[in-house]
mmCIF file of C-alpha atoms in Angstrom:
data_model
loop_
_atom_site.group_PDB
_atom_site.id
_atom_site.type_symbol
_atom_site.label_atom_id
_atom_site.label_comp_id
_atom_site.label_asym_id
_atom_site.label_seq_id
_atom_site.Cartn_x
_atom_site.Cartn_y
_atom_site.Cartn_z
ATOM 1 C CA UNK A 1 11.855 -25.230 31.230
ATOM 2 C CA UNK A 2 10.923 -21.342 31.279
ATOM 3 C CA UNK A 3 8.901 -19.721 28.274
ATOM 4 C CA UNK A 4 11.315 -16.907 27.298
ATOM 5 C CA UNK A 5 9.016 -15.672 24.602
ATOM 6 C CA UNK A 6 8.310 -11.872 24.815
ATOM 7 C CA UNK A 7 4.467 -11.270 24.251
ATOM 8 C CA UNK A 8 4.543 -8.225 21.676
ATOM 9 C CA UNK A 9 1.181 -6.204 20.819
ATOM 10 C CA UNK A 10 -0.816 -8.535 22.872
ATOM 11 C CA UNK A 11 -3.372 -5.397 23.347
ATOM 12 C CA UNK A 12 -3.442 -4.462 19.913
ATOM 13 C CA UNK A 13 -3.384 -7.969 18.315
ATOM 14 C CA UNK A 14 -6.446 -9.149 21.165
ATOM 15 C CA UNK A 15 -8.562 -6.092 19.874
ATOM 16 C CA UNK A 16 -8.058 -6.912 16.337
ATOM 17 C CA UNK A 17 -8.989 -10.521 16.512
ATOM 18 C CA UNK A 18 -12.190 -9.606 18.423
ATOM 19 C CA UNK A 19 -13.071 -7.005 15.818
ATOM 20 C CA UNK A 20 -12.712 -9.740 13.279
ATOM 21 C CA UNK A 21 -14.770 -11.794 15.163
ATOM 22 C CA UNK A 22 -17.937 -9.099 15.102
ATOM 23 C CA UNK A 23 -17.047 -9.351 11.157
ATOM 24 C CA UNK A 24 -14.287 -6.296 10.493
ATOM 25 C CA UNK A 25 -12.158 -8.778 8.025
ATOM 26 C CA UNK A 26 -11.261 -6.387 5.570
ATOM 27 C CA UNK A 27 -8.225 -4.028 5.320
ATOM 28 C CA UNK A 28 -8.422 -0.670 4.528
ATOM 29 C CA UNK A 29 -5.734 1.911 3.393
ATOM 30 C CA UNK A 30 -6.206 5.817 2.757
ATOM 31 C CA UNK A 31 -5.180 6.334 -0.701
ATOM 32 C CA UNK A 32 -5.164 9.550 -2.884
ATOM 33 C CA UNK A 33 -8.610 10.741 -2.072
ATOM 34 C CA UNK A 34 -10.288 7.496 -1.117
ATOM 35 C CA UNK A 35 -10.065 4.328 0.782
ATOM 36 C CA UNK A 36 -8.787 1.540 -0.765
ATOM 37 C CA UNK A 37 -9.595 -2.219 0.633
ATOM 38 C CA UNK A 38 -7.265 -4.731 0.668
ATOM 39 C CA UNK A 39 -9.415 -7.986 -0.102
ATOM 40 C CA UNK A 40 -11.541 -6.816 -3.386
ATOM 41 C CA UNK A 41 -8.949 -4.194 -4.842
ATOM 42 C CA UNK A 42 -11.751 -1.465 -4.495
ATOM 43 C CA UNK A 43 -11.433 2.089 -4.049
ATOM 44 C CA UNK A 44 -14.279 3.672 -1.610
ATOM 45 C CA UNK A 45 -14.685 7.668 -1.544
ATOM 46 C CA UNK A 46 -15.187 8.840 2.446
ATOM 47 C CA UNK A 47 -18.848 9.425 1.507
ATOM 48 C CA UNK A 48 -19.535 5.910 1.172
ATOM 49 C CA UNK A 49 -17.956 4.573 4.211
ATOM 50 C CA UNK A 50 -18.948 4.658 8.199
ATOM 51 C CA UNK A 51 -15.328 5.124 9.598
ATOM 52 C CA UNK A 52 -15.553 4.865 13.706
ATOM 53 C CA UNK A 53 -12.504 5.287 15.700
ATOM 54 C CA UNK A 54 -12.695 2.732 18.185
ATOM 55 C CA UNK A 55 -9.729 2.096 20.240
ATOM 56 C CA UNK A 56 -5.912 3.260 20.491
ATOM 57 C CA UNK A 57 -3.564 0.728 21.213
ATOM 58 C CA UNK A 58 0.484 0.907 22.157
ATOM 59 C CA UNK A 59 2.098 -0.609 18.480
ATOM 60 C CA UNK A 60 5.421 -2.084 20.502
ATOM 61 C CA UNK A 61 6.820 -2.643 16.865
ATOM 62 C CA UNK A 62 7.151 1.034 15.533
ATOM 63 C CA UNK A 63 6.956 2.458 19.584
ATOM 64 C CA UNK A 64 4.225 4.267 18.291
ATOM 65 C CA UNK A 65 -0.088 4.519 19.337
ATOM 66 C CA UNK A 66 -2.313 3.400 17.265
ATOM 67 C CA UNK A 67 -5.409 3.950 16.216
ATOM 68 C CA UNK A 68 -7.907 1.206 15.431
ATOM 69 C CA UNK A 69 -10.979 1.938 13.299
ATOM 70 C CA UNK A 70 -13.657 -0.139 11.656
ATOM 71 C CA UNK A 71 -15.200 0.742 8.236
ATOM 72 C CA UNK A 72 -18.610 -0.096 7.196
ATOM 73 C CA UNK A 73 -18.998 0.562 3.319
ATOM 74 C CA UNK A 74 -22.644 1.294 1.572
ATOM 75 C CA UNK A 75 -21.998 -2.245 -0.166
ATOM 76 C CA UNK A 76 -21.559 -4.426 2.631
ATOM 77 C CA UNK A 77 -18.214 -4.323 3.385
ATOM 78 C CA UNK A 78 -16.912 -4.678 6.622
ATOM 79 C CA UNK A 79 -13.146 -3.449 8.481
ATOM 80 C CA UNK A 80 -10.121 -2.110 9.658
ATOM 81 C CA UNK A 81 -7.918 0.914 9.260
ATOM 82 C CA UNK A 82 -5.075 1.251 11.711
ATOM 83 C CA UNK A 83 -3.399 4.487 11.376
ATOM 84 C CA UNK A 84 -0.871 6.899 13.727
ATOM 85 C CA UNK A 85 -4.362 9.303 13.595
ATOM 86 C CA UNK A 86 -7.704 9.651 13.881
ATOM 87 C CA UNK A 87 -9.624 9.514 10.598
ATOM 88 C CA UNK A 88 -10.664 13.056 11.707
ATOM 89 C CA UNK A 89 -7.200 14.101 11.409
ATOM 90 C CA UNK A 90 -5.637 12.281 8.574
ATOM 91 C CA UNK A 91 -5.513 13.586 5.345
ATOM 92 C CA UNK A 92 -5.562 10.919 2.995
ATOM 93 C CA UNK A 93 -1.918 10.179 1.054
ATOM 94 C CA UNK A 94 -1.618 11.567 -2.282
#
């Protein structure tokens, strides 16, 4: 019997899961004039956060690149931000 399964974001979902396993396990999203983070409801300013851009993946779901990058926060916190651009580009959504 043939596997007709189509493998979607097998690129993007592999880097994820080994970012997660060096420890990235939050979620961050650009909010207003900060970062918010997913897992403890808190709100980070860009001071207070190490944001690397690390890899850009094809997202087959929106037909769009993304861009993967971790977040290291003064208190410990470790993640990811996925976004359409680099954090050097993006202003964050009002």
């Amino acid at each position: 019997m043939k596997n007709n399964k189509i493998k979607l974001n097998n690129q993007l979902t592999s880097r994820v899961i080994d970012l997660h396993n060096q420890g990235y396990t939050d979620d961050f999203l650009p909010v207003k004039d900060e970062f918010f983070c997913l897992q403890n409801s808190e709100n980070f300013s860009p001071a207070d956060l190490n944001i690397q851009v690390i890899d850009q993946c094809f997202d087959q779901f929106s037909n769009t690149y993304k861009y993967i990058h971790t977040i290291e926060t003064t208190t410990g916190n470790k993640g990811l931000l996925m976004a359409d651009l680099m954090f050097a580009d993006m202003e964050v959504v009002s």
